[in-house]
PDB file of C-alpha atoms in Angstrom:
ATOM      1  CA  MET A   1       7.442  17.428   7.220  1.00  0.00           C
ATOM      2  CA  VAL A   2       4.155  16.977   5.422  1.00  0.00           C
ATOM      3  CA  ARG A   3       5.200  13.529   4.023  1.00  0.00           C
ATOM      4  CA  PHE A   4       5.935  12.500   7.644  1.00  0.00           C
ATOM      5  CA  PHE A   5       2.469  13.166   8.567  1.00  0.00           C
ATOM      6  CA  LEU A   6       0.864  11.499   5.664  1.00  0.00           C
ATOM      7  CA  ILE A   7       2.889   8.320   6.187  1.00  0.00           C
ATOM      8  CA  LEU A   8       1.769   8.431   9.958  1.00  0.00           C
ATOM      9  CA  ALA A   9      -1.771   8.785   9.121  1.00  0.00           C
ATOM     10  CA  PHE A  10      -1.546   5.985   6.788  1.00  0.00           C
ATOM     11  CA  TYR A  11      -0.262   3.717   9.415  1.00  0.00           C
ATOM     12  CA  ALA A  12      -2.656   4.748  12.088  1.00  0.00           C
ATOM     13  CA  THR A  13      -5.673   4.198   9.878  1.00  0.00           C
ATOM     14  CA  SER A  14      -4.216   0.806   8.633  1.00  0.00           C
ATOM     15  CA  LEU A  15      -3.872  -0.399  12.265  1.00  0.00           C
ATOM     16  CA  ALA A  16      -7.588   0.074  12.962  1.00  0.00           C
ATOM     17  CA  GLY A  17      -8.789  -3.687  12.082  1.00  0.00           C
ATOM     18  CA  CYS A  18      -6.598  -5.219  14.517  1.00  0.00           C
ATOM     19  CA  ALA A  19      -6.973  -5.447  18.101  1.00  0.00           C
ATOM     20  CA  ASP A  20      -4.022  -7.465  19.709  1.00  0.00           C
ATOM     21  CA  THR A  21      -0.666  -6.604  19.288  1.00  0.00           C
ATOM     22  CA  SER A  22       2.413  -8.523  20.570  1.00  0.00           C
ATOM     23  CA  ARG A  23       4.992  -7.391  22.875  1.00  0.00           C
ATOM     24  CA  SER A  24       6.909  -6.597  19.667  1.00  0.00           C
ATOM     25  CA  GLY A  25       4.276  -4.268  18.608  1.00  0.00           C
ATOM     26  CA  THR A  26       3.274  -6.173  15.133  1.00  0.00           C
ATOM     27  CA  PRO A  27      -0.449  -6.790  14.840  1.00  0.00           C
ATOM     28  CA  GLN A  28      -1.307 -10.557  15.290  1.00  0.00           C
ATOM     29  CA  LEU A  29      -5.059 -11.316  15.433  1.00  0.00           C
ATOM     30  CA  CYS A  30      -8.214  -9.670  14.099  1.00  0.00           C
ATOM     31  CA  GLU A  31     -10.721  -8.107  16.618  1.00  0.00           C
ATOM     32  CA  SER A  32     -13.595  -9.946  14.921  1.00  0.00           C
ATOM     33  CA  GLU A  33     -13.658 -13.464  14.518  1.00  0.00           C
ATOM     34  CA  GLN A  34     -15.678 -13.102  11.123  1.00  0.00           C
ATOM     35  CA  LYS A  35     -13.684 -13.996   8.066  1.00  0.00           C
ATOM     36  CA  GLU A  36     -15.021 -11.134   6.118  1.00  0.00           C
ATOM     37  CA  SER A  37     -12.849  -8.404   8.509  1.00  0.00           C
ATOM     38  CA  VAL A  38      -9.454  -7.702   7.251  1.00  0.00           C
ATOM     39  CA  CYS A  39      -6.437  -7.628   9.475  1.00  0.00           C
ATOM     40  CA  ARG A  40      -3.007  -6.196   9.039  1.00  0.00           C
ATOM     41  CA  VAL A  41      -0.405  -8.666   9.608  1.00  0.00           C
ATOM     42  CA  SER A  42       3.294  -8.807   9.446  1.00  0.00           C
ATOM     43  CA  PHE A  43       5.492 -11.392   7.591  1.00  0.00           C
ATOM     44  CA  ARG A  44       7.081 -12.335  11.332  1.00  0.00           C
ATOM     45  CA  ALA A  45       3.480 -12.997  12.630  1.00  0.00           C
ATOM     46  CA  LEU A  46       2.661 -15.039   9.358  1.00  0.00           C
ATOM     47  CA  ALA A  47       5.943 -16.871   9.638  1.00  0.00           C
ATOM     48  CA  ALA A  48       5.769 -17.561  13.407  1.00  0.00           C
ATOM     49  CA  ASP A  49       2.122 -19.062  13.288  1.00  0.00           C
ATOM     50  CA  PRO A  50       0.654 -19.342   9.590  1.00  0.00           C
ATOM     51  CA  ALA A  51      -2.286 -21.736  10.789  1.00  0.00           C
ATOM     52  CA  SER A  52      -3.869 -18.910  13.023  1.00  0.00           C
ATOM     53  CA  PHE A  53      -4.491 -16.625   9.882  1.00  0.00           C
ATOM     54  CA  ASP A  54      -5.547 -19.788   7.350  1.00  0.00           C
ATOM     55  CA  GLY A  55      -8.609 -18.694   5.672  1.00  0.00           C
ATOM     56  CA  ARG A  56      -8.467 -15.279   6.987  1.00  0.00           C
ATOM     57  CA  LYS A  57      -8.625 -11.900   5.080  1.00  0.00           C
ATOM     58  CA  VAL A  58      -5.383 -10.129   5.713  1.00  0.00           C
ATOM     59  CA  ARG A  59      -3.389  -7.135   4.662  1.00  0.00           C
ATOM     60  CA  ILE A  60       0.304  -7.173   4.352  1.00  0.00           C
ATOM     61  CA  GLU A  61       2.949  -5.015   2.911  1.00  0.00           C
ATOM     62  CA  GLY A  62       5.946  -6.100   0.805  1.00  0.00           C
ATOM     63  CA  TYR A  63       8.029  -5.974  -2.135  1.00  0.00           C
ATOM     64  CA  LEU A  64       6.029  -7.442  -5.267  1.00  0.00           C
ATOM     65  CA  VAL A  65       8.398  -9.663  -7.329  1.00  0.00           C
ATOM     66  CA  VAL A  66       8.898 -12.802  -9.157  1.00  0.00           C
ATOM     67  CA  SER A  67      11.203 -15.292  -7.570  1.00  0.00           C
ATOM     68  CA  ALA A  68      11.718 -18.949  -8.335  1.00  0.00           C
ATOM     69  CA  GLN A  69       9.302 -18.598 -11.241  1.00  0.00           C
ATOM     70  CA  LEU A  70       6.494 -17.692  -8.697  1.00  0.00           C
ATOM     71  CA  PHE A  71       4.489 -14.411  -8.131  1.00  0.00           C
ATOM     72  CA  VAL A  72       5.178 -13.467  -4.770  1.00  0.00           C
ATOM     73  CA  LEU A  73       5.216 -10.794  -2.144  1.00  0.00           C
ATOM     74  CA  SER A  74       8.488 -10.570  -0.654  1.00  0.00           C
ATOM     75  CA  SER A  75       9.137  -9.337   3.107  1.00  0.00           C
ATOM     76  CA  SER A  76      11.875  -6.972   1.720  1.00  0.00           C
ATOM     77  CA  LYS A  77      13.705  -5.805  -1.317  1.00  0.00           C
ATOM     78  CA  GLU A  78      17.079  -6.313   0.392  1.00  0.00           C
ATOM     79  CA  LEU A  79      16.236  -9.791   1.455  1.00  0.00           C
ATOM     80  CA  PHE A  80      15.084 -10.399  -2.157  1.00  0.00           C
ATOM     81  CA  ASP A  81      18.155  -8.939  -3.849  1.00  0.00           C
ATOM     82  CA  ALA A  82      20.345 -10.756  -1.436  1.00  0.00           C
ATOM     83  CA  GLY A  83      18.651 -14.068  -2.519  1.00  0.00           C
ATOM     84  CA  VAL A  84      17.283 -15.040   0.886  1.00  0.00           C
ATOM     85  CA  THR A  85      14.196 -17.070   0.475  1.00  0.00           C
ATOM     86  CA  ASP A  86      13.573 -18.626   3.899  1.00  0.00           C
ATOM     87  CA  GLU A  87      10.090 -17.347   5.242  1.00  0.00           C
ATOM     88  CA  VAL A  88      10.280 -14.386   3.383  1.00  0.00           C
ATOM     89  CA  PHE A  89       7.673 -14.921   0.422  1.00  0.00           C
ATOM     90  CA  VAL A  90       3.884 -15.003   0.341  1.00  0.00           C
ATOM     91  CA  ARG A  91       2.628 -16.467  -3.065  1.00  0.00           C
ATOM     92  CA  ILE A  92       0.033 -14.265  -5.154  1.00  0.00           C
ATOM     93  CA  ARG A  93      -2.520 -16.509  -6.762  1.00  0.00           C
ATOM     94  CA  GLY A  94      -5.262 -15.874  -8.943  1.00  0.00           C
ATOM     95  CA  PRO A  95      -6.650 -15.788 -12.596  1.00  0.00           C
ATOM     96  CA  PHE A  96      -3.575 -15.013 -15.012  1.00  0.00           C
ATOM     97  CA  ASP A  97      -5.007 -11.780 -16.355  1.00  0.00           C
ATOM     98  CA  SER A  98      -5.303 -10.276 -12.882  1.00  0.00           C
ATOM     99  CA  GLN A  99      -1.786 -11.239 -12.001  1.00  0.00           C
ATOM    100  CA  ARG A 100      -0.533 -10.066 -15.155  1.00  0.00           C
ATOM    101  CA  GLN A 101      -2.582  -6.807 -14.643  1.00  0.00           C
ATOM    102  CA  MET A 102      -1.158  -6.738 -10.758  1.00  0.00           C
ATOM    103  CA  TYR A 103       2.565  -7.194 -11.993  1.00  0.00           C
ATOM    104  CA  ASP A 104       2.178  -4.652 -14.884  1.00  0.00           C
ATOM    105  CA  GLN A 105       0.983  -1.951 -12.572  1.00  0.00           C
ATOM    106  CA  HIS A 106       3.044  -2.854  -9.242  1.00  0.00           C
ATOM    107  CA  GLY A 107       5.703  -5.051 -10.219  1.00  0.00           C
ATOM    108  CA  TYR A 108       9.045  -4.793  -8.254  1.00  0.00           C
ATOM    109  CA  SER A 109       7.620  -2.046  -5.999  1.00  0.00           C
ATOM    110  CA  TRP A 110       6.341  -1.593  -2.396  1.00  0.00           C
ATOM    111  CA  VAL A 111       2.768  -2.443  -1.861  1.00  0.00           C
ATOM    112  CA  SER A 112       0.024  -3.267   0.407  1.00  0.00           C
ATOM    113  CA  VAL A 113      -1.807  -6.443  -0.718  1.00  0.00           C
ATOM    114  CA  THR A 114      -5.310  -7.395   0.688  1.00  0.00           C
ATOM    115  CA  GLY A 115      -6.611 -11.071   0.214  1.00  0.00           C
ATOM    116  CA  THR A 116      -7.407 -14.215   1.598  1.00  0.00           C
ATOM    117  CA  PHE A 117      -4.371 -16.128   3.380  1.00  0.00           C
ATOM    118  CA  LYS A 118      -3.973 -19.755   2.862  1.00  0.00           C
ATOM    119  CA  THR A 119      -1.344 -22.035   4.477  1.00  0.00           C
ATOM    120  CA  LYS A 120       0.995 -24.081   2.138  1.00  0.00           C
ATOM    121  CA  GLU A 121       1.716 -27.570   2.984  1.00  0.00           C
ATOM    122  CA  LYS A 122       5.437 -28.497   2.601  1.00  0.00           C
ATOM    123  CA  ASN A 123       6.001 -31.120  -0.117  1.00  0.00           C
ATOM    124  CA  GLY A 124       9.715 -30.748  -1.107  1.00  0.00           C
ATOM    125  CA  THR A 125       9.303 -28.453  -3.959  1.00  0.00           C
ATOM    126  CA  THR A 126      10.299 -24.911  -4.543  1.00  0.00           C
ATOM    127  CA  ASP A 127       6.845 -24.214  -3.014  1.00  0.00           C
ATOM    128  CA  ASP A 128       8.510 -24.741   0.184  1.00  0.00           C
ATOM    129  CA  ILE A 129       9.989 -21.263   0.199  1.00  0.00           C
ATOM    130  CA  LEU A 130       6.689 -19.898   0.753  1.00  0.00           C
ATOM    131  CA  ILE A 131       5.016 -18.961   4.185  1.00  0.00           C
ATOM    132  CA  GLY A 132       1.564 -19.368   2.496  1.00  0.00           C
ATOM    133  CA  GLU A 133      -0.462 -17.789  -0.322  1.00  0.00           C
ATOM    134  CA  LEU A 134      -2.933 -14.819  -0.868  1.00  0.00           C
ATOM    135  CA  HIS A 135      -5.716 -15.603  -2.852  1.00  0.00           C
ATOM    136  CA  LEU A 136      -7.926 -13.462  -4.988  1.00  0.00           C
ATOM    137  CA  PRO A 137      -9.918 -11.206  -4.751  1.00  0.00           C
ATOM    138  CA  THR A 138      -6.981  -9.057  -3.893  1.00  0.00           C
ATOM    139  CA  GLU A 139      -6.670  -5.287  -3.594  1.00  0.00           C
ATOM    140  CA  VAL A 140      -3.153  -3.947  -4.148  1.00  0.00           C
ATOM    141  CA  ARG A 141      -2.066  -0.334  -3.277  1.00  0.00           C
ATOM    142  CA  ALA A 142       1.185   1.370  -4.138  1.00  0.00           C
ATOM    143  CA  LEU A 143       2.867   2.430  -0.850  1.00  0.00           C
ATOM    144  CA  GLN A 144       5.222   4.843  -2.430  1.00  0.00           C
ATOM    145  CA  LEU A 145       3.707   8.320  -2.509  1.00  0.00           C
ATOM    146  CA  PRO A 146       2.955   9.719  -6.138  1.00  0.00           C
ATOM    147  CA  ILE A 147       5.004  12.758  -5.605  1.00  0.00           C
ATOM    148  CA  PRO A 148       8.104  12.701  -7.667  1.00  0.00           C
ATOM    149  CA  ARG A 149      11.235  12.566  -5.596  1.00  0.00           C
ATOM    150  CA  ARG A 150      14.324  14.699  -6.825  1.00  0.00           C
ATOM    151  CA  ARG A 151      17.472  12.837  -6.948  1.00  0.00           C
ATOM    152  CA  GLU A 152      20.673  14.652  -5.704  1.00  0.00           C
ATOM    153  CA  THR A 153      23.578  14.743  -8.472  1.00  0.00           C
ATOM    154  CA  PHE A 154      26.742  13.355  -7.229  1.00  0.00           C
ATOM    155  CA  ASP A 155      28.470  16.666  -7.130  1.00  0.00           C
ATOM    156  CA  GLU A 156      25.609  17.758  -4.738  1.00  0.00           C
ATOM    157  CA  ALA A 157      26.257  14.729  -2.476  1.00  0.00           C
ATOM    158  CA  ALA A 158      29.781  14.437  -2.660  1.00  0.00           C
ATOM    159  CA  LEU A 159      32.205  15.136   0.364  1.00  0.00           C
ATOM    160  CA  ASP A 160      35.231  17.517   0.048  1.00  0.00           C
ATOM    161  CA  LEU A 161      37.885  14.798   0.082  1.00  0.00           C
ATOM    162  CA  LYS A 162      40.698  17.280   0.261  1.00  0.00           C
ATOM    163  CA  ASP A 163      41.427  16.550   4.064  1.00  0.00           C
ATOM    164  CA  LEU A 164      42.018  12.891   3.449  1.00  0.00           C
ATOM    165  CA  ASN A 165      45.238  13.438   1.402  1.00  0.00           C
TER     166      ASN A 165
END
């Protein structure tokens, strides 16, 4: 129960920087027109209209991975595992050392990344799988709580299969 309230509080504070929400409830544009204000944005909003976020400082949650030899934030671990690449990646750009440190600390995990969003022109290369790029300086935070989760053993989770015979 406490975990639910912690997650609820995290999301409530994360929405404070955005004013408008679409009918779907996803944050769209920042309240302020200043480029320094940070706006939480969804992958869906970025894919629908990346030009409206070009040059803006945004915060987006996703799964940090390496795909097609690019360091990217994926909209979903499941889509990444399934090999879906259409409009589900935002490339992370910056100095090699910063990218390495980010990867070493957070690679293949759920994170919240803040950075300046730049649209990417389509040019017929593997970069065309990208919605855009996040440029440094970035801030990366893990989305998983630092509380170790106990995993059930198979015997604890197994069903009594006697009635299936």
